[in-house]
PDB file of C-alpha atoms in Angstrom:
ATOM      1  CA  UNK A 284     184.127 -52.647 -62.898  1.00  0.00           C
ATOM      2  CA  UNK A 285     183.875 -52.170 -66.261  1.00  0.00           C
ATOM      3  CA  UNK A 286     182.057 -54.114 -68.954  1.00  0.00           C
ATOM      4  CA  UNK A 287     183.939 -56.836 -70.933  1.00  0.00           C
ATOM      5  CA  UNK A 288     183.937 -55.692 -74.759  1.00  0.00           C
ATOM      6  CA  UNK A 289     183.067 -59.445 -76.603  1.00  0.00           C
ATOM      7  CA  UNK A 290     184.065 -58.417 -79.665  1.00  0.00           C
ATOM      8  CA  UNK A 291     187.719 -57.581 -78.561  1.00  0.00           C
ATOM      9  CA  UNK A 292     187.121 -61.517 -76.691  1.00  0.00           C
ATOM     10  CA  UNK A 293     185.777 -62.888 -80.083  1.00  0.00           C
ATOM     11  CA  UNK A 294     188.979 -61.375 -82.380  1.00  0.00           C
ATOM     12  CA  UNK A 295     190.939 -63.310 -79.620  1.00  0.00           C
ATOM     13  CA  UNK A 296     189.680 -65.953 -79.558  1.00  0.00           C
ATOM     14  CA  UNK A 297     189.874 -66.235 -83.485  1.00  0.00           C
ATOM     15  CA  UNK A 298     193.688 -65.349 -83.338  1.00  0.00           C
ATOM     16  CA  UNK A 299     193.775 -68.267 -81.175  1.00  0.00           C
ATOM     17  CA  UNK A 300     191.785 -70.885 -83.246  1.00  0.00           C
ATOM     18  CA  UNK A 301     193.747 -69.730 -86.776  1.00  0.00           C
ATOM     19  CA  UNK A 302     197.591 -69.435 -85.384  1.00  0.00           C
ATOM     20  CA  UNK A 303     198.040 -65.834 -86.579  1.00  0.00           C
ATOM     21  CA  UNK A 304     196.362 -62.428 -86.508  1.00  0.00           C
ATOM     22  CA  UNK A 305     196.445 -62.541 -90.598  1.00  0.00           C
ATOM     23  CA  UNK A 306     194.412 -65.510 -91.062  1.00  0.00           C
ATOM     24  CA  UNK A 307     192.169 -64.167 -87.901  1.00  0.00           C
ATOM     25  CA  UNK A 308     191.544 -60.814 -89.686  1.00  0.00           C
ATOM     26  CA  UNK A 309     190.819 -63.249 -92.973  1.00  0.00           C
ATOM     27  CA  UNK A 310     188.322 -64.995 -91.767  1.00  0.00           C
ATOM     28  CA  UNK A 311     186.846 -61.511 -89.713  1.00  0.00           C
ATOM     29  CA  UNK A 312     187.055 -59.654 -92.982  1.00  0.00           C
ATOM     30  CA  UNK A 313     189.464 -56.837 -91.246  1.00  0.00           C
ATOM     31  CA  UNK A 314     192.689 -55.363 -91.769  1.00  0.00           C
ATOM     32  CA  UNK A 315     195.265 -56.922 -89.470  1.00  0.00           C
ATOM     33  CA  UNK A 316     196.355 -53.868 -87.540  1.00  0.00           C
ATOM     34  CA  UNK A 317     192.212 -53.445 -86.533  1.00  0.00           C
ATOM     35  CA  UNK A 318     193.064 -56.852 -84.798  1.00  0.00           C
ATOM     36  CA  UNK A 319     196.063 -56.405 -83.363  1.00  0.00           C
ATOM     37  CA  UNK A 320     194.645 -53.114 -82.127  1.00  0.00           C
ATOM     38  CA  UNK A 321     191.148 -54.887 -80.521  1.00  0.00           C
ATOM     39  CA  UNK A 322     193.605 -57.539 -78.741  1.00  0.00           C
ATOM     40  CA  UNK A 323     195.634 -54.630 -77.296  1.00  0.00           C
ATOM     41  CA  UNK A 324     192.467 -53.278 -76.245  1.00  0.00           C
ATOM     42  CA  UNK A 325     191.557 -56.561 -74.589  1.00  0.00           C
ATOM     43  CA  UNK A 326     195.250 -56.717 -72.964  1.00  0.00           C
ATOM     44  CA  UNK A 327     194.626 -53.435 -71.343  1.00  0.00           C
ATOM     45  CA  UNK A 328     191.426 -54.420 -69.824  1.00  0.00           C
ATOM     46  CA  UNK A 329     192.605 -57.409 -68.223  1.00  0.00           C
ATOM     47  CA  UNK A 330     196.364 -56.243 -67.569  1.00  0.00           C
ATOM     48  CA  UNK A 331     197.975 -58.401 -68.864  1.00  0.00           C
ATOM     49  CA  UNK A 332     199.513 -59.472 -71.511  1.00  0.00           C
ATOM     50  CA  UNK A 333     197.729 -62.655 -73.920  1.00  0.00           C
ATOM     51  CA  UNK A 334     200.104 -63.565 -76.840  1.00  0.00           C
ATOM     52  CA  UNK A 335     203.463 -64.359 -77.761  1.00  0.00           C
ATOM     53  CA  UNK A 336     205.240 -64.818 -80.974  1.00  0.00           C
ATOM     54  CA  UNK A 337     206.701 -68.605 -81.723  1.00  0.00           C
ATOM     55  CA  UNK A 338     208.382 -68.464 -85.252  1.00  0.00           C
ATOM     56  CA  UNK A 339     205.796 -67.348 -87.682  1.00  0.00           C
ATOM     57  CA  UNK A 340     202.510 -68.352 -85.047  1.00  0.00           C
ATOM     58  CA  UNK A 341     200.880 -66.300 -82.420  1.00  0.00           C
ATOM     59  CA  UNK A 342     200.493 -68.527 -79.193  1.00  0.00           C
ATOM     60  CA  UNK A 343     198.608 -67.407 -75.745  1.00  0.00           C
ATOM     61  CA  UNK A 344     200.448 -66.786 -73.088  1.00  0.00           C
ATOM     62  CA  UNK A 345     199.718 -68.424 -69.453  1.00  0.00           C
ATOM     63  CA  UNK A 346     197.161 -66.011 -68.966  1.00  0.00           C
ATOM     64  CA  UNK A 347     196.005 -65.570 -72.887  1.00  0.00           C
ATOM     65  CA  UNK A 348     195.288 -69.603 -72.041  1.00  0.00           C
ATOM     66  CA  UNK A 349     193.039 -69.230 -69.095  1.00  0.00           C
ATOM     67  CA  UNK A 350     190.877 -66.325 -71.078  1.00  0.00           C
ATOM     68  CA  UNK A 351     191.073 -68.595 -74.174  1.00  0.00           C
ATOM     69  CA  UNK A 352     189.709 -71.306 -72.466  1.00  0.00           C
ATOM     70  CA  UNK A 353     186.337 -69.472 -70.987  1.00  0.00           C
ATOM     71  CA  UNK A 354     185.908 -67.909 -74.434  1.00  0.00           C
ATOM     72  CA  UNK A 355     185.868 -71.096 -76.374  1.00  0.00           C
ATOM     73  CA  UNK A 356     183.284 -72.034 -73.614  1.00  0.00           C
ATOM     74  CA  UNK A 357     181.112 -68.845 -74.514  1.00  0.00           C
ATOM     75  CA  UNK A 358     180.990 -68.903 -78.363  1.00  0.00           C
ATOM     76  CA  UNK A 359     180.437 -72.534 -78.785  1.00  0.00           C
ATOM     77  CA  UNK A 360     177.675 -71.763 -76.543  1.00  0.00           C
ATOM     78  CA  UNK A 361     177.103 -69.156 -78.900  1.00  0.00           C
ATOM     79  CA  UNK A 362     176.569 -71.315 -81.554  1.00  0.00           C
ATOM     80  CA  UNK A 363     175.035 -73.759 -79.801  1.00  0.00           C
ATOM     81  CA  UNK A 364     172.472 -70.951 -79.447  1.00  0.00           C
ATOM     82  CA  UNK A 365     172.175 -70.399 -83.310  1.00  0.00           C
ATOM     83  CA  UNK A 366     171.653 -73.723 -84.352  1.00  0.00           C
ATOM     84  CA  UNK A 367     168.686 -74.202 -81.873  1.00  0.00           C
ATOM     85  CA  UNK A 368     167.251 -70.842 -82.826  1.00  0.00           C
ATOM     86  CA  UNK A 369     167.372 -71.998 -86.305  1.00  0.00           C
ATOM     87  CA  UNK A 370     166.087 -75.128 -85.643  1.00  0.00           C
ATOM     88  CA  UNK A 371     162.988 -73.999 -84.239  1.00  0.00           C
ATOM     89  CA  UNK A 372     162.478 -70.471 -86.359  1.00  0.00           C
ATOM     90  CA  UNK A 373     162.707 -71.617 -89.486  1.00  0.00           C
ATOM     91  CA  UNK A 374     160.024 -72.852 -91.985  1.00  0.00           C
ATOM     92  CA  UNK A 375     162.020 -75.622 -92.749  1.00  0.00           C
ATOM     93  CA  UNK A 376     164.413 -77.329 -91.014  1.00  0.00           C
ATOM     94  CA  UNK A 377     168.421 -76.449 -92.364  1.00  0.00           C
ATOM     95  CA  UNK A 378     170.564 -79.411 -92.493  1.00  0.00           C
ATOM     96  CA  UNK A 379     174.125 -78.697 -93.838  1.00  0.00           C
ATOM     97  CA  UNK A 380     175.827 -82.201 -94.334  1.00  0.00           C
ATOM     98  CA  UNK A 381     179.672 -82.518 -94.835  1.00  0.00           C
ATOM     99  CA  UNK A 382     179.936 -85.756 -97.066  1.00  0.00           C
ATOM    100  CA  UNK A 383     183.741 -87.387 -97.447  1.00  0.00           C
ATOM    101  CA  UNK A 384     184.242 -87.360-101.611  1.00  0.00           C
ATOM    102  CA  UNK A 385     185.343 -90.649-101.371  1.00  0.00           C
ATOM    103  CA  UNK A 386     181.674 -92.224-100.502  1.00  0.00           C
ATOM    104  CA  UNK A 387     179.343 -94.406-102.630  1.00  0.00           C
ATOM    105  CA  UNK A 388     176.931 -91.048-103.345  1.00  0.00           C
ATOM    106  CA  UNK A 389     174.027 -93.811-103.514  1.00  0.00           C
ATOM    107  CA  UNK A 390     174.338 -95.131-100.309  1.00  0.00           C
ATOM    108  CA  UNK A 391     175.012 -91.748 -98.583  1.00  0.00           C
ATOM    109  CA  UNK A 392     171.618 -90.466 -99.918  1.00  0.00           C
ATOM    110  CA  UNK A 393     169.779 -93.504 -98.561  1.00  0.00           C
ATOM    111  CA  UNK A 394     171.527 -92.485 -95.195  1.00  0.00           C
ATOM    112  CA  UNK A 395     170.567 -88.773 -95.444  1.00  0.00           C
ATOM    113  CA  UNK A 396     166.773 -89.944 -96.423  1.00  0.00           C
ATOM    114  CA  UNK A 397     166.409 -91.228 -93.146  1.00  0.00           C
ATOM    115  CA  UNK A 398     167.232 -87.771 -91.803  1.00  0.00           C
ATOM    116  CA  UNK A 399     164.725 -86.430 -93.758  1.00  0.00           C
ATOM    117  CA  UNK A 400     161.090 -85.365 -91.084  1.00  0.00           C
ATOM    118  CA  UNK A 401     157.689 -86.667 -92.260  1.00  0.00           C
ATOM    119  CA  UNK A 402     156.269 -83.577 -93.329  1.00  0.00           C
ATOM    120  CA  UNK A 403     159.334 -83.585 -95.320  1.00  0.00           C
ATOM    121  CA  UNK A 404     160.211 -79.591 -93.423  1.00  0.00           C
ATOM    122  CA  UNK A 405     163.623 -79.941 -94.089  1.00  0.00           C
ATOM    123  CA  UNK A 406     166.346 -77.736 -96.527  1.00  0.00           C
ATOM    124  CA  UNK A 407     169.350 -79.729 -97.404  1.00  0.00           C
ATOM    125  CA  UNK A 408     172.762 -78.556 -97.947  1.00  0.00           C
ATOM    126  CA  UNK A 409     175.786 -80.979 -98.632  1.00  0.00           C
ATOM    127  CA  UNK A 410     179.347 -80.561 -99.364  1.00  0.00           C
ATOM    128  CA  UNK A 411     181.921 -82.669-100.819  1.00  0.00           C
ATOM    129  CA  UNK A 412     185.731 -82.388 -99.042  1.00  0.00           C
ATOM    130  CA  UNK A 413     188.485 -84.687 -97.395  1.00  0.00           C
ATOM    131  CA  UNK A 414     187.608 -85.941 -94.279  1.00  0.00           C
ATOM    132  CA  UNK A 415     190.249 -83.476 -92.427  1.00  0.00           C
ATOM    133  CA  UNK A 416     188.496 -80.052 -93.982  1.00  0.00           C
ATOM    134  CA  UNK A 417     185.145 -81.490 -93.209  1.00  0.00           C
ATOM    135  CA  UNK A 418     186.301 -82.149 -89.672  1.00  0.00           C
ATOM    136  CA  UNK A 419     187.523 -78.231 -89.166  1.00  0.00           C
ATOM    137  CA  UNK A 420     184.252 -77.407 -90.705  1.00  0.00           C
ATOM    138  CA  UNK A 421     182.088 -79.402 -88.386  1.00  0.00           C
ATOM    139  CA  UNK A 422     184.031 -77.703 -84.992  1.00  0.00           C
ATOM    140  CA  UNK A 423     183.500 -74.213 -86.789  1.00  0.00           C
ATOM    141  CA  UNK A 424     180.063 -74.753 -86.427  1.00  0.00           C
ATOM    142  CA  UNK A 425     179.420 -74.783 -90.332  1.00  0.00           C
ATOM    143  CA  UNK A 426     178.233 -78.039 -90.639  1.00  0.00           C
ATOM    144  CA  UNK A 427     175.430 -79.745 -88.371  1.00  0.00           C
ATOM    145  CA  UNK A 428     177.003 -83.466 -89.563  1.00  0.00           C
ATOM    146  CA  UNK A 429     180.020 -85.141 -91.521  1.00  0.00           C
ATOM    147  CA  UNK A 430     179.711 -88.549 -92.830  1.00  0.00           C
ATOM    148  CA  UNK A 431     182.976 -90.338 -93.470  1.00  0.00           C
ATOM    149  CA  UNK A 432     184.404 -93.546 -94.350  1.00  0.00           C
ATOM    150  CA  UNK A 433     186.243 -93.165 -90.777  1.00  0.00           C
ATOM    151  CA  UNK A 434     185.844 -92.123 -87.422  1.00  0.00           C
ATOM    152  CA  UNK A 435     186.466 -89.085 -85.994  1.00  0.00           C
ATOM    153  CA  UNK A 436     189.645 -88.954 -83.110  1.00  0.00           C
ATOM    154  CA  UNK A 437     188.246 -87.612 -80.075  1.00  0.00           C
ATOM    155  CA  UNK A 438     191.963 -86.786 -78.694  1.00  0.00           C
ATOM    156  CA  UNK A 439     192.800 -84.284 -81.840  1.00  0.00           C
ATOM    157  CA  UNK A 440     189.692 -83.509 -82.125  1.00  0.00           C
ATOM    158  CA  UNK A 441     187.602 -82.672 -78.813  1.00  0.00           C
ATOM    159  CA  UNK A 442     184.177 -82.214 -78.605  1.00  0.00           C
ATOM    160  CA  UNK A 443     183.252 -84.258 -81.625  1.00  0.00           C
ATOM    161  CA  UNK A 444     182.111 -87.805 -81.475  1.00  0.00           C
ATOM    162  CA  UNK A 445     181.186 -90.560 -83.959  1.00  0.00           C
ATOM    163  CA  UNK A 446     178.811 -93.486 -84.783  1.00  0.00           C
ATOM    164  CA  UNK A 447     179.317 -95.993 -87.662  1.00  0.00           C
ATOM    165  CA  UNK A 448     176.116 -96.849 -89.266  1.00  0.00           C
ATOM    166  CA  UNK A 449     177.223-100.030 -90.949  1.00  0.00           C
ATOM    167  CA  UNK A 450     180.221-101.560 -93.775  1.00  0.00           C
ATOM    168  CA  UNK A 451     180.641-103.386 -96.819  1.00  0.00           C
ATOM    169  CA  UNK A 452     183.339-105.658 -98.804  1.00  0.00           C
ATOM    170  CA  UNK A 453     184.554-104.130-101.671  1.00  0.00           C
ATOM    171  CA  UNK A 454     184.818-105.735-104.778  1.00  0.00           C
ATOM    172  CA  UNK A 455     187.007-105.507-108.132  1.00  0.00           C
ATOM    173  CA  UNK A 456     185.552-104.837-111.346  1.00  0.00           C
ATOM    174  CA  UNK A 457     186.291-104.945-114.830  1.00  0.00           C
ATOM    175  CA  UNK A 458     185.727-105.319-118.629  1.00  0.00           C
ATOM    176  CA  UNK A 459     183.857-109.016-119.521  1.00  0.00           C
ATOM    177  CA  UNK A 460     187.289-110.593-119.791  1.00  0.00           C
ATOM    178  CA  UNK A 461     187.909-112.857-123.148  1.00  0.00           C
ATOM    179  CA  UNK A 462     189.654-116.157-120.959  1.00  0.00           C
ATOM    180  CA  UNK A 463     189.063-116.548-117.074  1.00  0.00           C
ATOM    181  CA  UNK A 464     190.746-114.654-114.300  1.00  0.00           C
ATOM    182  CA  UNK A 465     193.623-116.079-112.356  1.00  0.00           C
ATOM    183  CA  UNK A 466     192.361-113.257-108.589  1.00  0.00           C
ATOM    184  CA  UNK A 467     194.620-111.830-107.590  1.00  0.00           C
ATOM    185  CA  UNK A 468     197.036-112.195-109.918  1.00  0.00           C
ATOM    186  CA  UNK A 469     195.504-110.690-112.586  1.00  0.00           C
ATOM    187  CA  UNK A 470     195.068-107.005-110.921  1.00  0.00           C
ATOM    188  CA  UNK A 471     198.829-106.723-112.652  1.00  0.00           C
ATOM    189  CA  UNK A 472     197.001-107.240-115.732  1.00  0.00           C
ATOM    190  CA  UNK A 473     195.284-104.742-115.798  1.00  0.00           C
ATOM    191  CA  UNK A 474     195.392-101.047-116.010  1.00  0.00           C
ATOM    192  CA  UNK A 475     194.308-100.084-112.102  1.00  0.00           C
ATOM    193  CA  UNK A 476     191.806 -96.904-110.936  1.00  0.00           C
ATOM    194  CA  UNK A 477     191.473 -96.615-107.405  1.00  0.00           C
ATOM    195  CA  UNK A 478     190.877 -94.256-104.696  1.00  0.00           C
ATOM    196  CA  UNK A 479     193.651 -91.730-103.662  1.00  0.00           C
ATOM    197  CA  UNK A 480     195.941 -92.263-101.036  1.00  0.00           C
ATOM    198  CA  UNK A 481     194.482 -89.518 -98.403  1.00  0.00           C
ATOM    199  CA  UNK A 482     191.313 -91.827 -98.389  1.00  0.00           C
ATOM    200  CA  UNK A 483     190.567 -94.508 -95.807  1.00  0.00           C
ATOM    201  CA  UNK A 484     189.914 -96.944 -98.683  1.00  0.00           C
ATOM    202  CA  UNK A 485     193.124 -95.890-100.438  1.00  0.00           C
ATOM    203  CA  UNK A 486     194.900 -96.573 -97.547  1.00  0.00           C
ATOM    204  CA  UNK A 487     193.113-100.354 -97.185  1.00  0.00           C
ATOM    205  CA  UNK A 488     193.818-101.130-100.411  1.00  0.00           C
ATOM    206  CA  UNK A 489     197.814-100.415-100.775  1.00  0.00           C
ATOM    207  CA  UNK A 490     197.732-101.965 -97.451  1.00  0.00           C
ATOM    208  CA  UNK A 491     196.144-104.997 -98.966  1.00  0.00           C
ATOM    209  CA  UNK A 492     198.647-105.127-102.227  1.00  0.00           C
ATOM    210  CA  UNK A 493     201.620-105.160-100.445  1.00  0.00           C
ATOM    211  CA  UNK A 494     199.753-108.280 -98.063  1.00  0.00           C
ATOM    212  CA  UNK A 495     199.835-110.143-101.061  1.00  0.00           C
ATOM    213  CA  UNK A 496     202.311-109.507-103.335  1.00  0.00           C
ATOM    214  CA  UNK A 497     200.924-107.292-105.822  1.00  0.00           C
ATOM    215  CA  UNK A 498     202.273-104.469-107.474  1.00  0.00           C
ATOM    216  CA  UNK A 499     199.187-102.747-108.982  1.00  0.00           C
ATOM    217  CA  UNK A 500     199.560-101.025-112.615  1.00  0.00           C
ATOM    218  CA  UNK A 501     197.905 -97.943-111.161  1.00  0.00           C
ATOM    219  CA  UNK A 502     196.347 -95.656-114.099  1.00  0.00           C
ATOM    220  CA  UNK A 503     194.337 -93.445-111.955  1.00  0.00           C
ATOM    221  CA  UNK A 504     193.355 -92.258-108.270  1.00  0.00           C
ATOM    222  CA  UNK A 505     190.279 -90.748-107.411  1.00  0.00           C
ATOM    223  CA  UNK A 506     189.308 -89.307-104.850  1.00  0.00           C
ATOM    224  CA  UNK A 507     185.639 -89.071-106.099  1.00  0.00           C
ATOM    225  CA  UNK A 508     184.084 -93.015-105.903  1.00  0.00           C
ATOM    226  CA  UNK A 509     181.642 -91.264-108.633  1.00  0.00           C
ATOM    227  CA  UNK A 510     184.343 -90.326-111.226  1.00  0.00           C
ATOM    228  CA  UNK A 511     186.251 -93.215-110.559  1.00  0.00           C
ATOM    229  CA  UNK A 512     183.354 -95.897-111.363  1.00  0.00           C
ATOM    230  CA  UNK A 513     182.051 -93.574-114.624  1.00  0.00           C
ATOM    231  CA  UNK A 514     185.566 -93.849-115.563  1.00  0.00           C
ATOM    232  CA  UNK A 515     186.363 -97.302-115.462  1.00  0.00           C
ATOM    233  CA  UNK A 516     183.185 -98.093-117.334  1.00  0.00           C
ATOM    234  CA  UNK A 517     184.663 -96.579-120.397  1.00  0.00           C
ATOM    235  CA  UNK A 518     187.865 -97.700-119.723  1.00  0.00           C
ATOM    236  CA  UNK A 519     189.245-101.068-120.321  1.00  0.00           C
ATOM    237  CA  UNK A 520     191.028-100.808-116.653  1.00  0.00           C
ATOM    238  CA  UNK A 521     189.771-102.562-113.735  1.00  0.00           C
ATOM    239  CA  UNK A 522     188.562-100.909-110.446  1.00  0.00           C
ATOM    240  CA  UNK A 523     187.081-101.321-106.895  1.00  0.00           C
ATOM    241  CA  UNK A 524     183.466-100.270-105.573  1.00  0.00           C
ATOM    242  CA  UNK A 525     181.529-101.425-102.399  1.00  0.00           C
ATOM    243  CA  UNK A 526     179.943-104.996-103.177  1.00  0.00           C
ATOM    244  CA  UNK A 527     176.100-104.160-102.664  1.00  0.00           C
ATOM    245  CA  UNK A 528     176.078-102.398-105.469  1.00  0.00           C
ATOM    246  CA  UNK A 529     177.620-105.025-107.705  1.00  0.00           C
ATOM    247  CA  UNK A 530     173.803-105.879-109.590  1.00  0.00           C
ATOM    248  CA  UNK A 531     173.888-101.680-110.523  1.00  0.00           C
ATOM    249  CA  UNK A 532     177.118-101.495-111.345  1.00  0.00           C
ATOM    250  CA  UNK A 533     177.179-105.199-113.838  1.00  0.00           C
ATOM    251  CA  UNK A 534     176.219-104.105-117.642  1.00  0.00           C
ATOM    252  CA  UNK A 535     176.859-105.336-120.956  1.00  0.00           C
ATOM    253  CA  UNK A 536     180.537-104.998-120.582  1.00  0.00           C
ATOM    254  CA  UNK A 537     181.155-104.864-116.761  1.00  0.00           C
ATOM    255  CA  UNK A 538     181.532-107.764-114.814  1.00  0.00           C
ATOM    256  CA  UNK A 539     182.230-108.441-111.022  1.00  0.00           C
ATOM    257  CA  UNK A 540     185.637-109.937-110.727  1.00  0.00           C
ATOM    258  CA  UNK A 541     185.910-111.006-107.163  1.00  0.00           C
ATOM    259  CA  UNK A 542     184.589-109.584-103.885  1.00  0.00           C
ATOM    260  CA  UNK A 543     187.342-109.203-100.894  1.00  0.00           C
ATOM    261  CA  UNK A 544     186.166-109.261 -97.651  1.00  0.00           C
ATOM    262  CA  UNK A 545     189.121-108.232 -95.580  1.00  0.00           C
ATOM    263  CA  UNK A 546     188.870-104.522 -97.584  1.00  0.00           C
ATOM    264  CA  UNK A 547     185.454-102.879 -96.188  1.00  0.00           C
ATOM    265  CA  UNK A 548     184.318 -99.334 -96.790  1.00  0.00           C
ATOM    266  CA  UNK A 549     182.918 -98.468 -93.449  1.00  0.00           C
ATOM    267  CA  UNK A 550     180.155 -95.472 -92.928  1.00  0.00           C
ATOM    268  CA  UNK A 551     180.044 -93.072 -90.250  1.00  0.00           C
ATOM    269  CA  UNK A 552     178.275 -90.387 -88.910  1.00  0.00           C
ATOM    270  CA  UNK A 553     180.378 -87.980 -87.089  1.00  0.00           C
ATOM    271  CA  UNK A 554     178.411 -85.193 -84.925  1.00  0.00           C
ATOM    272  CA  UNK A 555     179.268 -82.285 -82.302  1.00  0.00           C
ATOM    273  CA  UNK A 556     178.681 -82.836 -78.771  1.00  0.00           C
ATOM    274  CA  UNK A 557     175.401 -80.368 -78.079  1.00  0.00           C
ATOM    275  CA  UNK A 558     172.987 -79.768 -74.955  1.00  0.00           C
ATOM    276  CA  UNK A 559     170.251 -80.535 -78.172  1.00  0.00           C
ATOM    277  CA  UNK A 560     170.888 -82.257 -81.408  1.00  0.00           C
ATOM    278  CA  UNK A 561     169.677 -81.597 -84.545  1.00  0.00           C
ATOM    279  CA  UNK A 562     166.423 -83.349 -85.011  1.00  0.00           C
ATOM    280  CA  UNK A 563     167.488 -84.868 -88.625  1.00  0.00           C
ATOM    281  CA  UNK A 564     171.205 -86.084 -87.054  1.00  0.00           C
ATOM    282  CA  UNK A 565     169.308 -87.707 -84.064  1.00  0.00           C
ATOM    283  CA  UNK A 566     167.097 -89.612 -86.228  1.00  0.00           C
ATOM    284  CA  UNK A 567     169.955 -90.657 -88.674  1.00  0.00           C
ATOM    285  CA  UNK A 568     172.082 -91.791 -85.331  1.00  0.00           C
ATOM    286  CA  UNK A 569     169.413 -93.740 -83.855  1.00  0.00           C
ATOM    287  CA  UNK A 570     168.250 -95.477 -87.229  1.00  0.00           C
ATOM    288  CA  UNK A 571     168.585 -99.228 -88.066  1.00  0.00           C
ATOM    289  CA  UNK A 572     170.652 -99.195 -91.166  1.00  0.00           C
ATOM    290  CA  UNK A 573     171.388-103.255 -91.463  1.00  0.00           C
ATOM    291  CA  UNK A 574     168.867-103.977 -94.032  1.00  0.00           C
ATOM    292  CA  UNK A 575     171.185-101.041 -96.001  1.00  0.00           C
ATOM    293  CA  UNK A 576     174.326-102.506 -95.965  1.00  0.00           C
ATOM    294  CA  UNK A 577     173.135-106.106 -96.326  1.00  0.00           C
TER     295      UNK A 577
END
């Protein structure tokens, strides 16, 4: 019997994983037909035939299942095999961190300190994106961790797993007021900036307007808790950030209105299930973050 040829397996297997042979041949940096040519290739060796068109999508047949299934198997081994090559070859330690751009960047960097090794061997790399693009990111294999203001769903998404490391209320703030503040009532006072709708905490808080009655004045979303917060301190608008920072946040003209504890901006760490884990996302799983989110 002949060998198997992995690299007509692999350009499967990516067909598979992006829904059509032009975003495979994308993402393999080859022409289309050079794919479509491999896969034939593959079909012969096996006889049989592996894909069928649905609409616009390449799908695997019955049998383009069962090979589909082993070869996932193999290359996240693959990986797998990568990682902990890198982990233990390299000077320092490479830890590429998917962060969800609607986090408190202070408290994330107190979460990724923990990470860090005491002979301080390590090489950071973080990236900013929604939680969904961080999530196809982190099952790609491009990213050793995500952390997100919500968990990851181990139905939609297999093989990935979270932990939340801790929560805290969220509270309004605004301009130093001239007469006092009738909460909540006065949100429709004010000229509102809060996070975007795609975010957890978006999500919580138009959840939490229509709860009690309020129809916010909304003059901004953000989907960057960094912009957002610059922004409304040079803005006579009001706006929402996570409570324990309320003494940083406070100046000469910014006040803390009221602190709600039914809205919480939760923190998790979301990780892919490996026969060895990254050293820095073992120690940031297993850490005590309570003091943190006191």
């Amino acid at each position: 019997m002949s060998h198997l040829n992995y690299n007509h397996l692999y350009y499967f297997w990516m067909v598979c994983k992006q829904g059509s042979v032009t975003k495979a041949a994308e993402a393999l940096f080859l022409a289309p037909q050079t794919v479509t040519g491999q896969i034939r290739a593959l079909e012969e060796r096996l006889k049989g035939k592996l894909t069928k068109r649905v609409g616009r999508n390449i799908e695997p047949t019955e049998l383009g299942q069962l090979v589909f299934k082993y070869a996932d198997k193999m290359f996240d081994l693959s990986y797998e095999m990568l990682d902990i090559v890198n982990y233990t070859q390299r000077e320092n330690q490479l830890l590429e961190v998917g962060v969800a751009d609607a986090l408190s960047k202070r408290l994330v960097s107190k979460v990724l300190l923990e990470g860090i090794p005491e002979d301080e061997r390590i090489h950071l790399r973080c990236y900013e994106s929604t939680h969904e693009m961080l999530l196809e990111q982190l099952s790609q294999h491009k990213l050793d961790m995500i952390l997100s203001d919500c968990p990851v769903d181990s139905t939609q998404s297999p093989g990935l797993y979270s932990k939340k490391l801790g929560e805290s209320s969220m509270s309004f703030f605004c301009s130093v007021p001239t007469n006092p503040l009738n909460f909540p009532a006065c949100i429709e006072d004010y000229k509102l900036l809060v996070p975007g709708r795609r975010t957890a905490m978006g999500r919580k808080l138009h959840h939490w307007f229509d709860q009690q009655g309020i129809t916010p004045n909304i003059l901004g979303e953000f989907d960057d808790a960094a912009l957002m917060k610059a922004f409304g301190a040079y803005h006579q608008s009001m706006f929402v950030a996570p409570s324990i920072y309320a003494e940083e946040i406070e100046s000469n003209n910014i006040r803390e209105v009221k602190r709600v504890k039914e809205i919480k901006e939760e923190y998790y760490v979301i990780f892919a299930e490996r026969m060895i884990m990254h050293p820095a996302v073992k120690k940031i799983c297993e850490a005590d973050f309570r003091k943190l989110f006191k």
